[in-house]
Amino acid sequence: MQVLDTHVINSANGTVTVEFKGEGSELVSVTMAGGNGSLDGDHAVLRAKEIMIQLAAFDSADQTVQTALQGDGLTPGDIHSDAEPIPNATPGSHIRAD
């Protein structure tokens, strides 16, 4: 997607939404908790991009795990991880692609 325009929307409920608009009516929106005022303008856009990168990385990892499980007859519950949570992940962040 080639981004043609970006909008940052601060909501009264304490969330910040960044909309990335592309050609062909493509729209990707990232809504984040931002009640402390630290997410505005360029900071909000940068954080939204970080969240999308994390989403893509974990989605790719999930696909790899699913492919491996299919060959071994395992289920996702058979895999245990001591992995640390995503650093700087904002609780309540949501990603929506329209």
mmCIF file of N, CA and C in Angstrom:
data_model
loop_
_atom_site.group_PDB
_atom_site.id
_atom_site.type_symbol
_atom_site.label_atom_id
_atom_site.label_comp_id
_atom_site.label_asym_id
_atom_site.label_seq_id
_atom_site.Cartn_x
_atom_site.Cartn_y
_atom_site.Cartn_z
ATOM 1 N N MET A 1 0.847 -1.174 0.000
ATOM 2 C CA MET A 1 0.000 0.000 0.000
ATOM 3 C C MET A 1 0.891 1.235 0.000
ATOM 4 N N GLN A 2 0.650 2.111 -0.917
ATOM 5 C CA GLN A 2 1.353 3.384 -0.936
ATOM 6 C C GLN A 2 0.520 4.408 -0.175
ATOM 7 N N VAL A 3 1.068 4.947 0.913
ATOM 8 C CA VAL A 3 0.343 5.896 1.752
ATOM 9 C C VAL A 3 0.327 7.262 1.075
ATOM 10 N N LEU A 4 -0.889 7.777 0.863
ATOM 11 C CA LEU A 4 -1.057 9.079 0.233
ATOM 12 C C LEU A 4 -1.342 10.179 1.250
ATOM 13 N N ASP A 5 -1.929 9.798 2.395
ATOM 14 C CA ASP A 5 -2.299 10.787 3.398
ATOM 15 C C ASP A 5 -2.359 10.113 4.763
ATOM 16 N N THR A 6 -2.061 10.846 5.810
ATOM 17 C CA THR A 6 -2.090 10.329 7.171
ATOM 18 C C THR A 6 -2.818 11.329 8.059
ATOM 19 N N HIS A 7 -3.740 10.813 8.894
ATOM 20 C CA HIS A 7 -4.487 11.663 9.822
ATOM 21 C C HIS A 7 -4.325 11.138 11.238
ATOM 22 N N VAL A 8 -4.157 12.048 12.198
ATOM 23 C CA VAL A 8 -4.107 11.702 13.618
ATOM 24 C C VAL A 8 -5.353 12.302 14.255
ATOM 25 N N ILE A 9 -6.141 11.429 14.923
ATOM 26 C CA ILE A 9 -7.403 11.853 15.515
ATOM 27 C C ILE A 9 -7.356 11.572 17.014
ATOM 28 N N ASN A 10 -7.479 12.618 17.829
ATOM 29 C CA ASN A 10 -7.540 12.481 19.277
ATOM 30 C C ASN A 10 -9.004 12.434 19.694
ATOM 31 N N SER A 11 -9.410 11.352 20.371
ATOM 32 C CA SER A 11 -10.791 11.191 20.796
ATOM 33 C C SER A 11 -10.970 11.654 22.230
ATOM 34 N N ALA A 12 -12.193 12.024 22.558
ATOM 35 C CA ALA A 12 -12.516 12.473 23.912
ATOM 36 C C ALA A 12 -12.377 11.341 24.928
ATOM 37 N N ASN A 13 -12.425 10.079 24.464
ATOM 38 C CA ASN A 13 -12.346 8.938 25.382
ATOM 39 C C ASN A 13 -10.905 8.551 25.720
ATOM 40 N N GLY A 14 -9.925 9.367 25.300
ATOM 41 C CA GLY A 14 -8.530 9.122 25.647
ATOM 42 C C GLY A 14 -7.773 8.260 24.664
ATOM 43 N N THR A 15 -8.355 7.982 23.501
ATOM 44 C CA THR A 15 -7.642 7.204 22.488
ATOM 45 C C THR A 15 -7.149 8.123 21.375
ATOM 46 N N VAL A 16 -6.140 7.622 20.671
ATOM 47 C CA VAL A 16 -5.602 8.311 19.505
ATOM 48 C C VAL A 16 -5.699 7.337 18.339
ATOM 49 N N THR A 17 -6.250 7.788 17.227
ATOM 50 C CA THR A 17 -6.358 6.958 16.026
ATOM 51 C C THR A 17 -5.520 7.577 14.925
ATOM 52 N N VAL A 18 -4.691 6.748 14.303
ATOM 53 C CA VAL A 18 -3.914 7.184 13.150
ATOM 54 C C VAL A 18 -4.483 6.457 11.935
ATOM 55 N N GLU A 19 -4.870 7.214 10.925
ATOM 56 C CA GLU A 19 -5.399 6.641 9.688
ATOM 57 C C GLU A 19 -4.386 6.850 8.571
ATOM 58 N N PHE A 20 -4.054 5.749 7.916
ATOM 59 C CA PHE A 20 -3.171 5.774 6.753
ATOM 60 C C PHE A 20 -4.052 5.533 5.538
ATOM 61 N N LYS A 21 -4.168 6.542 4.662
ATOM 62 C CA LYS A 21 -5.014 6.421 3.479
ATOM 63 C C LYS A 21 -4.137 6.177 2.266
ATOM 64 N N GLY A 22 -4.546 5.192 1.469
ATOM 65 C CA GLY A 22 -3.796 4.844 0.275
ATOM 66 C C GLY A 22 -4.633 4.988 -0.971
ATOM 67 N N GLU A 23 -4.004 4.688 -2.096
ATOM 68 C CA GLU A 23 -4.720 4.766 -3.352
ATOM 69 C C GLU A 23 -5.755 3.653 -3.422
ATOM 70 N N GLY A 24 -6.781 3.863 -4.215
ATOM 71 C CA GLY A 24 -7.816 2.856 -4.360
ATOM 72 C C GLY A 24 -8.701 2.722 -3.131
ATOM 73 N N SER A 25 -8.869 3.777 -2.370
ATOM 74 C CA SER A 25 -9.714 3.802 -1.168
ATOM 75 C C SER A 25 -9.226 2.876 -0.068
ATOM 76 N N GLU A 26 -7.945 2.519 -0.070
ATOM 77 C CA GLU A 26 -7.392 1.703 1.010
ATOM 78 C C GLU A 26 -7.280 2.559 2.262
ATOM 79 N N LEU A 27 -7.577 1.958 3.423
ATOM 80 C CA LEU A 27 -7.499 2.674 4.687
ATOM 81 C C LEU A 27 -7.074 1.707 5.774
ATOM 82 N N VAL A 28 -6.027 2.064 6.511
ATOM 83 C CA VAL A 28 -5.591 1.299 7.669
ATOM 84 C C VAL A 28 -5.655 2.239 8.862
ATOM 85 N N SER A 29 -6.388 1.828 9.910
ATOM 86 C CA SER A 29 -6.521 2.638 11.112
ATOM 87 C C SER A 29 -5.908 1.908 12.291
ATOM 88 N N VAL A 30 -5.144 2.631 13.101
ATOM 89 C CA VAL A 30 -4.561 2.087 14.319
ATOM 90 C C VAL A 30 -5.054 2.965 15.466
ATOM 91 N N THR A 31 -5.779 2.356 16.428
ATOM 92 C CA THR A 31 -6.290 3.085 17.579
ATOM 93 C C THR A 31 -5.509 2.654 18.800
ATOM 94 N N MET A 32 -4.990 3.641 19.544
ATOM 95 C CA MET A 32 -4.120 3.371 20.688
ATOM 96 C C MET A 32 -4.611 4.147 21.898
ATOM 97 N N ALA A 33 -4.331 3.612 23.078
ATOM 98 C CA ALA A 33 -4.581 4.357 24.304
ATOM 99 C C ALA A 33 -3.580 5.503 24.336
ATOM 100 N N GLY A 34 -4.044 6.703 24.557
ATOM 101 C CA GLY A 34 -3.139 7.849 24.541
ATOM 102 C C GLY A 34 -3.568 8.921 25.501
ATOM 103 N N GLY A 35 -4.146 8.507 26.610
ATOM 104 C CA GLY A 35 -4.711 9.454 27.558
ATOM 105 C C GLY A 35 -3.722 10.382 28.219
ATOM 106 N N ASN A 36 -2.435 10.027 28.241
ATOM 107 C CA ASN A 36 -1.469 10.886 28.933
ATOM 108 C C ASN A 36 -0.917 11.997 28.048
ATOM 109 N N GLY A 37 -1.377 12.108 26.823
ATOM 110 C CA GLY A 37 -0.946 13.183 25.939
ATOM 111 C C GLY A 37 0.383 12.963 25.242
ATOM 112 N N SER A 38 1.014 11.819 25.451
ATOM 113 C CA SER A 38 2.321 11.569 24.833
ATOM 114 C C SER A 38 2.206 11.173 23.369
ATOM 115 N N LEU A 39 1.015 10.795 22.930
ATOM 116 C CA LEU A 39 0.832 10.389 21.536
ATOM 117 C C LEU A 39 0.115 11.486 20.758
ATOM 118 N N ASP A 40 0.888 12.346 20.152
ATOM 119 C CA ASP A 40 0.304 13.358 19.295
ATOM 120 C C ASP A 40 1.196 13.548 18.077
ATOM 121 N N GLY A 41 0.607 13.903 16.984
ATOM 122 C CA GLY A 41 1.348 14.181 15.762
ATOM 123 C C GLY A 41 2.290 13.082 15.336
ATOM 124 N N ASP A 42 3.565 13.441 15.169
ATOM 125 C CA ASP A 42 4.563 12.500 14.672
ATOM 126 C C ASP A 42 4.772 11.316 15.608
ATOM 127 N N HIS A 43 4.647 11.537 16.923
ATOM 128 C CA HIS A 43 4.807 10.433 17.877
ATOM 129 C C HIS A 43 3.716 9.377 17.682
ATOM 130 N N ALA A 44 2.499 9.817 17.427
ATOM 131 C CA ALA A 44 1.391 8.888 17.206
ATOM 132 C C ALA A 44 1.602 8.095 15.927
ATOM 133 N N VAL A 45 2.059 8.762 14.871
ATOM 134 C CA VAL A 45 2.305 8.083 13.594
ATOM 135 C C VAL A 45 3.413 7.048 13.758
ATOM 136 N N LEU A 46 4.488 7.420 14.437
ATOM 137 C CA LEU A 46 5.599 6.495 14.665
ATOM 138 C C LEU A 46 5.143 5.289 15.485
ATOM 139 N N ARG A 47 4.373 5.503 16.546
ATOM 140 C CA ARG A 47 3.897 4.389 17.387
ATOM 141 C C ARG A 47 2.962 3.480 16.593
ATOM 142 N N ALA A 48 2.101 4.054 15.756
ATOM 143 C CA ALA A 48 1.191 3.254 14.928
ATOM 144 C C ALA A 48 1.984 2.363 13.969
ATOM 145 N N LYS A 49 3.054 2.908 13.379
ATOM 146 C CA LYS A 49 3.899 2.112 12.483
ATOM 147 C C LYS A 49 4.581 0.983 13.252
ATOM 148 N N GLU A 50 5.031 1.267 14.484
ATOM 149 C CA GLU A 50 5.660 0.224 15.309
ATOM 150 C C GLU A 50 4.676 -0.903 15.596
ATOM 151 N N ILE A 51 3.437 -0.548 15.909
ATOM 152 C CA ILE A 51 2.413 -1.559 16.191
ATOM 153 C C ILE A 51 2.162 -2.422 14.960
ATOM 154 N N MET A 52 2.091 -1.796 13.778
ATOM 155 C CA MET A 52 1.857 -2.578 12.553
ATOM 156 C C MET A 52 3.026 -3.510 12.260
ATOM 157 N N ILE A 53 4.254 -3.073 12.537
ATOM 158 C CA ILE A 53 5.422 -3.936 12.335
ATOM 159 C C ILE A 53 5.354 -5.131 13.282
ATOM 160 N N GLN A 54 4.989 -4.875 14.545
ATOM 161 C CA GLN A 54 4.869 -5.965 15.516
ATOM 162 C C GLN A 54 3.783 -6.946 15.097
ATOM 163 N N LEU A 55 2.670 -6.419 14.607
ATOM 164 C CA LEU A 55 1.581 -7.273 14.140
ATOM 165 C C LEU A 55 2.036 -8.159 12.988
ATOM 166 N N ALA A 56 2.732 -7.574 12.027
ATOM 167 C CA ALA A 56 3.211 -8.339 10.877
ATOM 168 C C ALA A 56 4.204 -9.411 11.306
ATOM 169 N N ALA A 57 5.082 -9.077 12.247
ATOM 170 C CA ALA A 57 6.079 -10.044 12.713
ATOM 171 C C ALA A 57 5.417 -11.203 13.432
ATOM 172 N N PHE A 58 4.445 -10.919 14.288
ATOM 173 C CA PHE A 58 3.789 -11.993 15.024
ATOM 174 C C PHE A 58 2.854 -12.788 14.139
ATOM 175 N N ASP A 59 2.209 -12.159 13.166
ATOM 176 C CA ASP A 59 1.355 -12.890 12.241
ATOM 177 C C ASP A 59 2.195 -13.872 11.442
ATOM 178 N N SER A 60 3.367 -13.436 11.005
ATOM 179 C CA SER A 60 4.277 -14.309 10.266
ATOM 180 C C SER A 60 4.728 -15.472 11.146
ATOM 181 N N ALA A 61 5.037 -15.194 12.410
ATOM 182 C CA ALA A 61 5.456 -16.248 13.336
ATOM 183 C C ALA A 61 4.327 -17.235 13.571
ATOM 184 N N ASP A 62 3.082 -16.737 13.687
ATOM 185 C CA ASP A 62 1.929 -17.624 13.869
ATOM 186 C C ASP A 62 1.770 -18.553 12.678
ATOM 187 N N GLN A 63 1.963 -18.030 11.467
ATOM 188 C CA GLN A 63 1.840 -18.853 10.269
ATOM 189 C C GLN A 63 2.898 -19.951 10.261
ATOM 190 N N THR A 64 4.119 -19.617 10.681
ATOM 191 C CA THR A 64 5.199 -20.601 10.738
ATOM 192 C C THR A 64 4.867 -21.696 11.736
ATOM 193 N N VAL A 65 4.353 -21.311 12.898
ATOM 194 C CA VAL A 65 3.976 -22.289 13.928
ATOM 195 C C VAL A 65 2.848 -23.171 13.413
ATOM 196 N N GLN A 66 1.836 -22.583 12.786
ATOM 197 C CA GLN A 66 0.713 -23.370 12.276
ATOM 198 C C GLN A 66 1.177 -24.380 11.229
ATOM 199 N N THR A 67 2.076 -23.964 10.345
ATOM 200 C CA THR A 67 2.602 -24.867 9.327
ATOM 201 C C THR A 67 3.362 -26.015 9.976
ATOM 202 N N ALA A 68 4.175 -25.709 10.974
ATOM 203 C CA ALA A 68 4.943 -26.745 11.671
ATOM 204 C C ALA A 68 4.016 -27.703 12.406
ATOM 205 N N LEU A 69 2.967 -27.172 13.012
ATOM 206 C CA LEU A 69 2.038 -28.012 13.764
ATOM 207 C C LEU A 69 1.285 -28.972 12.853
ATOM 208 N N GLN A 70 0.936 -28.534 11.678
ATOM 209 C CA GLN A 70 0.194 -29.382 10.749
ATOM 210 C C GLN A 70 0.988 -30.633 10.399
ATOM 211 N N GLY A 71 2.286 -30.488 10.272
ATOM 212 C CA GLY A 71 3.127 -31.624 9.918
ATOM 213 C C GLY A 71 3.361 -32.577 11.072
ATOM 214 N N ASP A 72 3.273 -32.093 12.318
ATOM 215 C CA ASP A 72 3.572 -32.913 13.486
ATOM 216 C C ASP A 72 2.331 -33.445 14.188
ATOM 217 N N GLY A 73 1.150 -33.017 13.771
ATOM 218 C CA GLY A 73 -0.069 -33.456 14.436
ATOM 219 C C GLY A 73 -0.256 -32.803 15.799
ATOM 220 N N LEU A 74 0.421 -31.702 16.060
ATOM 221 C CA LEU A 74 0.293 -30.999 17.331
ATOM 222 C C LEU A 74 -0.785 -29.934 17.237
ATOM 223 N N THR A 75 -1.164 -29.409 18.364
ATOM 224 C CA THR A 75 -2.095 -28.291 18.414
ATOM 225 C C THR A 75 -1.372 -27.112 19.055
ATOM 226 N N PRO A 76 -1.879 -25.873 18.876
ATOM 227 C CA PRO A 76 -1.214 -24.726 19.484
ATOM 228 C C PRO A 76 -1.052 -24.862 20.999
ATOM 229 N N GLY A 77 -1.941 -25.561 21.674
ATOM 230 C CA GLY A 77 -1.842 -25.749 23.113
ATOM 231 C C GLY A 77 -0.661 -26.610 23.524
ATOM 232 N N ASP A 78 -0.072 -27.343 22.571
ATOM 233 C CA ASP A 78 1.077 -28.196 22.870
ATOM 234 C C ASP A 78 2.375 -27.410 22.948
ATOM 235 N N ILE A 79 2.341 -26.158 22.525
ATOM 236 C CA ILE A 79 3.556 -25.341 22.504
ATOM 237 C C ILE A 79 3.528 -24.398 23.690
ATOM 238 N N HIS A 80 4.611 -24.366 24.447
ATOM 239 C CA HIS A 80 4.727 -23.494 25.610
ATOM 240 C C HIS A 80 5.910 -22.567 25.383
ATOM 241 N N SER A 81 5.732 -21.308 25.791
ATOM 242 C CA SER A 81 6.791 -20.320 25.566
ATOM 243 C C SER A 81 7.020 -19.501 26.817
ATOM 244 N N ASP A 82 8.279 -19.196 27.073
ATOM 245 C CA ASP A 82 8.636 -18.295 28.153
ATOM 246 C C ASP A 82 8.999 -16.925 27.591
ATOM 247 N N ALA A 83 8.528 -16.643 26.380
ATOM 248 C CA ALA A 83 8.872 -15.380 25.721
ATOM 249 C C ALA A 83 8.333 -14.203 26.504
ATOM 250 N N GLU A 84 9.095 -13.130 26.478
ATOM 251 C CA GLU A 84 8.690 -11.891 27.133
ATOM 252 C C GLU A 84 7.643 -11.191 26.268
ATOM 253 N N PRO A 85 6.759 -10.397 26.876
ATOM 254 C CA PRO A 85 5.796 -9.634 26.082
ATOM 255 C C PRO A 85 6.497 -8.578 25.234
ATOM 256 N N ILE A 86 5.772 -8.029 24.282
ATOM 257 C CA ILE A 86 6.313 -7.016 23.385
ATOM 258 C C ILE A 86 6.688 -5.784 24.202
ATOM 259 N N PRO A 87 7.937 -5.311 24.089
ATOM 260 C CA PRO A 87 8.292 -4.088 24.809
ATOM 261 C C PRO A 87 7.545 -2.895 24.238
ATOM 262 N N ASN A 88 7.134 -2.007 25.089
ATOM 263 C CA ASN A 88 6.446 -0.770 24.717
ATOM 264 C C ASN A 88 5.075 -0.989 24.101
ATOM 265 N N ALA A 89 4.518 -2.200 24.193
ATOM 266 C CA ALA A 89 3.178 -2.418 23.667
ATOM 267 C C ALA A 89 2.193 -1.645 24.534
ATOM 268 N N THR A 90 1.287 -0.951 23.899
ATOM 269 C CA THR A 90 0.308 -0.161 24.621
ATOM 270 C C THR A 90 -0.918 -1.017 24.879
ATOM 271 N N PRO A 91 -1.247 -1.288 26.161
ATOM 272 C CA PRO A 91 -2.458 -2.064 26.445
ATOM 273 C C PRO A 91 -3.669 -1.363 25.837
ATOM 274 N N GLY A 92 -4.525 -2.136 25.240
ATOM 275 C CA GLY A 92 -5.734 -1.582 24.640
ATOM 276 C C GLY A 92 -5.553 -1.090 23.223
ATOM 277 N N SER A 93 -4.378 -1.271 22.632
ATOM 278 C CA SER A 93 -4.152 -0.850 21.258
ATOM 279 C C SER A 93 -4.901 -1.793 20.317
ATOM 280 N N HIS A 94 -5.436 -1.241 19.273
ATOM 281 C CA HIS A 94 -6.179 -2.034 18.299
ATOM 282 C C HIS A 94 -5.698 -1.669 16.907
ATOM 283 N N ILE A 95 -5.721 -2.644 16.013
ATOM 284 C CA ILE A 95 -5.380 -2.395 14.622
ATOM 285 C C ILE A 95 -6.557 -2.856 13.769
ATOM 286 N N ARG A 96 -7.011 -2.006 12.874
ATOM 287 C CA ARG A 96 -8.124 -2.352 11.990
ATOM 288 C C ARG A 96 -7.717 -2.000 10.577
ATOM 289 N N ALA A 97 -7.841 -2.948 9.670
ATOM 290 C CA ALA A 97 -7.564 -2.687 8.258
ATOM 291 C C ALA A 97 -8.866 -2.754 7.487
ATOM 292 N N ASP A 98 -9.230 -1.675 6.816
ATOM 293 C CA ASP A 98 -10.464 -1.639 6.015
ATOM 294 C C ASP A 98 -10.129 -1.765 4.551
#
